[in-house]
Amino acid sequence: MKKEILEKIKQLGGNIAEVNGNSLAEDLRSISFDTVLYQRPKDTPWQTAEDAEPIYGIGKFINENEERFKTDKQALY
């Protein structure tokens, strides 16, 4: 795994101490986070947690990139 990627994971609060570079699958399994990367949706007076977006802003992002999603999903991801 590239050092730049590992540094970004570390900046996001990831523990990369167990990454050994033998294989991508092993490296990904060895990375852990003690914090969440996004807040869990919660019930509010206007919507239930179940109806809320799982990641804040994902709906807006999808709406803005709907055409790209239809034509080139791989580029979007």
mmCIF file of the C-alpha atoms, coordinates in Angstrom:
data_MODEL
# 
_entry.id   MODEL 
# 
loop_
_atom_site.group_PDB 
_atom_site.id 
_atom_site.type_symbol 
_atom_site.label_atom_id 
_atom_site.label_alt_id 
_atom_site.label_comp_id 
_atom_site.label_asym_id 
_atom_site.label_entity_id 
_atom_site.label_seq_id 
_atom_site.pdbx_PDB_ins_code 
_atom_site.Cartn_x 
_atom_site.Cartn_y 
_atom_site.Cartn_z 
_atom_site.occupancy 
_atom_site.B_iso_or_equiv 
_atom_site.pdbx_formal_charge 
_atom_site.auth_seq_id 
_atom_site.auth_comp_id 
_atom_site.auth_asym_id 
_atom_site.auth_atom_id 
_atom_site.pdbx_PDB_model_num 
ATOM 1  C CA . MET A 1 1  ? 0.000   0.000  0.000   1.00 0.00 ? 1  MET A CA 1 
ATOM 2  C CA . LYS A 1 2  ? 1.336   3.455  -0.911  1.00 0.00 ? 2  LYS A CA 1 
ATOM 3  C CA . LYS A 1 3  ? 2.789   5.542  1.902   1.00 0.00 ? 3  LYS A CA 1 
ATOM 4  C CA . GLU A 1 4  ? 0.532   8.456  0.897   1.00 0.00 ? 4  GLU A CA 1 
ATOM 5  C CA . ILE A 1 5  ? -2.551  6.301  1.451   1.00 0.00 ? 5  ILE A CA 1 
ATOM 6  C CA . LEU A 1 6  ? -1.275  5.049  4.792   1.00 0.00 ? 6  LEU A CA 1 
ATOM 7  C CA . GLU A 1 7  ? -0.547  8.616  5.892   1.00 0.00 ? 7  GLU A CA 1 
ATOM 8  C CA . LYS A 1 8  ? -4.085  9.703  4.964   1.00 0.00 ? 8  LYS A CA 1 
ATOM 9  C CA . ILE A 1 9  ? -5.532  6.752  6.911   1.00 0.00 ? 9  ILE A CA 1 
ATOM 10 C CA . LYS A 1 10 ? -3.376  7.762  9.863   1.00 0.00 ? 10 LYS A CA 1 
ATOM 11 C CA . GLN A 1 11 ? -4.612  11.386 9.585   1.00 0.00 ? 11 GLN A CA 1 
ATOM 12 C CA . LEU A 1 12 ? -8.189  10.076 9.735   1.00 0.00 ? 12 LEU A CA 1 
ATOM 13 C CA . GLY A 1 13 ? -7.384  8.327  13.017  1.00 0.00 ? 13 GLY A CA 1 
ATOM 14 C CA . GLY A 1 14 ? -6.523  4.902  11.673  1.00 0.00 ? 14 GLY A CA 1 
ATOM 15 C CA . ASN A 1 15 ? -4.080  2.568  13.368  1.00 0.00 ? 15 ASN A CA 1 
ATOM 16 C CA . ILE A 1 16 ? -1.641  1.341  10.697  1.00 0.00 ? 16 ILE A CA 1 
ATOM 17 C CA . ALA A 1 17 ? 0.883   -0.272 13.054  1.00 0.00 ? 17 ALA A CA 1 
ATOM 18 C CA . GLU A 1 18 ? 0.037   -3.803 11.885  1.00 0.00 ? 18 GLU A CA 1 
ATOM 19 C CA . VAL A 1 19 ? 0.375   -3.062 8.137   1.00 0.00 ? 19 VAL A CA 1 
ATOM 20 C CA . ASN A 1 20 ? 3.247   -5.160 6.804   1.00 0.00 ? 20 ASN A CA 1 
ATOM 21 C CA . GLY A 1 21 ? 3.005   -4.720 3.030   1.00 0.00 ? 21 GLY A CA 1 
ATOM 22 C CA . ASN A 1 22 ? 2.702   -8.409 2.125   1.00 0.00 ? 22 ASN A CA 1 
ATOM 23 C CA . SER A 1 23 ? -0.659  -8.075 0.389   1.00 0.00 ? 23 SER A CA 1 
ATOM 24 C CA . LEU A 1 24 ? -3.373  -5.475 -0.004  1.00 0.00 ? 24 LEU A CA 1 
ATOM 25 C CA . ALA A 1 25 ? -5.985  -7.763 1.555   1.00 0.00 ? 25 ALA A CA 1 
ATOM 26 C CA . GLU A 1 26 ? -3.841  -8.349 4.653   1.00 0.00 ? 26 GLU A CA 1 
ATOM 27 C CA . ASP A 1 27 ? -3.041  -4.651 4.934   1.00 0.00 ? 27 ASP A CA 1 
ATOM 28 C CA . LEU A 1 28 ? -6.718  -3.675 4.743   1.00 0.00 ? 28 LEU A CA 1 
ATOM 29 C CA . ARG A 1 29 ? -7.657  -6.237 7.398   1.00 0.00 ? 29 ARG A CA 1 
ATOM 30 C CA . SER A 1 30 ? -4.912  -4.989 9.703   1.00 0.00 ? 30 SER A CA 1 
ATOM 31 C CA . ILE A 1 31 ? -6.051  -1.341 9.680   1.00 0.00 ? 31 ILE A CA 1 
ATOM 32 C CA . SER A 1 32 ? -8.320  -0.367 12.557  1.00 0.00 ? 32 SER A CA 1 
ATOM 33 C CA . PHE A 1 33 ? -10.130 2.770  13.683  1.00 0.00 ? 33 PHE A CA 1 
ATOM 34 C CA . ASP A 1 34 ? -10.918 3.623  17.292  1.00 0.00 ? 34 ASP A CA 1 
ATOM 35 C CA . THR A 1 35 ? -13.229 6.417  16.163  1.00 0.00 ? 35 THR A CA 1 
ATOM 36 C CA . VAL A 1 36 ? -16.062 6.554  13.665  1.00 0.00 ? 36 VAL A CA 1 
ATOM 37 C CA . LEU A 1 37 ? -15.498 8.217  10.305  1.00 0.00 ? 37 LEU A CA 1 
ATOM 38 C CA . TYR A 1 38 ? -19.019 9.635  10.202  1.00 0.00 ? 38 TYR A CA 1 
ATOM 39 C CA . GLN A 1 39 ? -21.789 10.193 12.718  1.00 0.00 ? 39 GLN A CA 1 
ATOM 40 C CA . ARG A 1 40 ? -24.516 7.618  13.111  1.00 0.00 ? 40 ARG A CA 1 
ATOM 41 C CA . PRO A 1 41 ? -27.903 9.022  12.063  1.00 0.00 ? 41 PRO A CA 1 
ATOM 42 C CA . LYS A 1 42 ? -30.250 9.733  14.948  1.00 0.00 ? 42 LYS A CA 1 
ATOM 43 C CA . ASP A 1 43 ? -33.941 10.380 15.348  1.00 0.00 ? 43 ASP A CA 1 
ATOM 44 C CA . THR A 1 44 ? -34.999 14.007 15.050  1.00 0.00 ? 44 THR A CA 1 
ATOM 45 C CA . PRO A 1 45 ? -38.417 15.680 15.191  1.00 0.00 ? 45 PRO A CA 1 
ATOM 46 C CA . TRP A 1 46 ? -38.544 15.737 11.360  1.00 0.00 ? 46 TRP A CA 1 
ATOM 47 C CA . GLN A 1 47 ? -37.203 12.249 10.498  1.00 0.00 ? 47 GLN A CA 1 
ATOM 48 C CA . THR A 1 48 ? -36.209 8.934  11.995  1.00 0.00 ? 48 THR A CA 1 
ATOM 49 C CA . ALA A 1 49 ? -32.628 7.724  11.950  1.00 0.00 ? 49 ALA A CA 1 
ATOM 50 C CA . GLU A 1 50 ? -33.690 5.026  9.510   1.00 0.00 ? 50 GLU A CA 1 
ATOM 51 C CA . ASP A 1 51 ? -34.862 7.680  7.018   1.00 0.00 ? 51 ASP A CA 1 
ATOM 52 C CA . ALA A 1 52 ? -31.744 9.838  7.386   1.00 0.00 ? 52 ALA A CA 1 
ATOM 53 C CA . GLU A 1 53 ? -28.805 9.714  4.992   1.00 0.00 ? 53 GLU A CA 1 
ATOM 54 C CA . PRO A 1 54 ? -26.214 7.251  6.313   1.00 0.00 ? 54 PRO A CA 1 
ATOM 55 C CA . ILE A 1 55 ? -23.422 9.673  5.395   1.00 0.00 ? 55 ILE A CA 1 
ATOM 56 C CA . TYR A 1 56 ? -24.135 13.402 5.518   1.00 0.00 ? 56 TYR A CA 1 
ATOM 57 C CA . GLY A 1 57 ? -24.240 14.896 2.026   1.00 0.00 ? 57 GLY A CA 1 
ATOM 58 C CA . ILE A 1 58 ? -24.296 11.624 0.092   1.00 0.00 ? 58 ILE A CA 1 
ATOM 59 C CA . GLY A 1 59 ? -27.707 12.417 -1.387  1.00 0.00 ? 59 GLY A CA 1 
ATOM 60 C CA . LYS A 1 60 ? -26.503 15.777 -2.698  1.00 0.00 ? 60 LYS A CA 1 
ATOM 61 C CA . PHE A 1 61 ? -23.379 14.163 -4.155  1.00 0.00 ? 61 PHE A CA 1 
ATOM 62 C CA . ILE A 1 62 ? -25.430 11.487 -5.906  1.00 0.00 ? 62 ILE A CA 1 
ATOM 63 C CA . ASN A 1 63 ? -27.867 14.065 -7.283  1.00 0.00 ? 63 ASN A CA 1 
ATOM 64 C CA . GLU A 1 64 ? -25.026 16.230 -8.599  1.00 0.00 ? 64 GLU A CA 1 
ATOM 65 C CA . ASN A 1 65 ? -23.391 13.237 -10.285 1.00 0.00 ? 65 ASN A CA 1 
ATOM 66 C CA . GLU A 1 66 ? -26.469 11.379 -11.517 1.00 0.00 ? 66 GLU A CA 1 
ATOM 67 C CA . GLU A 1 67 ? -25.507 11.649 -15.192 1.00 0.00 ? 67 GLU A CA 1 
ATOM 68 C CA . ARG A 1 68 ? -22.003 10.369 -14.516 1.00 0.00 ? 68 ARG A CA 1 
ATOM 69 C CA . PHE A 1 69 ? -23.491 7.492  -12.525 1.00 0.00 ? 69 PHE A CA 1 
ATOM 70 C CA . LYS A 1 70 ? -25.602 6.515  -15.527 1.00 0.00 ? 70 LYS A CA 1 
ATOM 71 C CA . THR A 1 71 ? -22.757 6.735  -18.052 1.00 0.00 ? 71 THR A CA 1 
ATOM 72 C CA . ASP A 1 72 ? -19.583 5.758  -16.176 1.00 0.00 ? 72 ASP A CA 1 
ATOM 73 C CA . LYS A 1 73 ? -20.094 4.236  -12.730 1.00 0.00 ? 73 LYS A CA 1 
ATOM 74 C CA . GLN A 1 74 ? -16.441 3.214  -12.430 1.00 0.00 ? 74 GLN A CA 1 
ATOM 75 C CA . ALA A 1 75 ? -15.271 6.832  -12.782 1.00 0.00 ? 75 ALA A CA 1 
ATOM 76 C CA . LEU A 1 76 ? -17.724 7.926  -10.104 1.00 0.00 ? 76 LEU A CA 1 
ATOM 77 C CA . TYR A 1 77 ? -16.444 5.425  -7.563  1.00 0.00 ? 77 TYR A CA 1 
# 
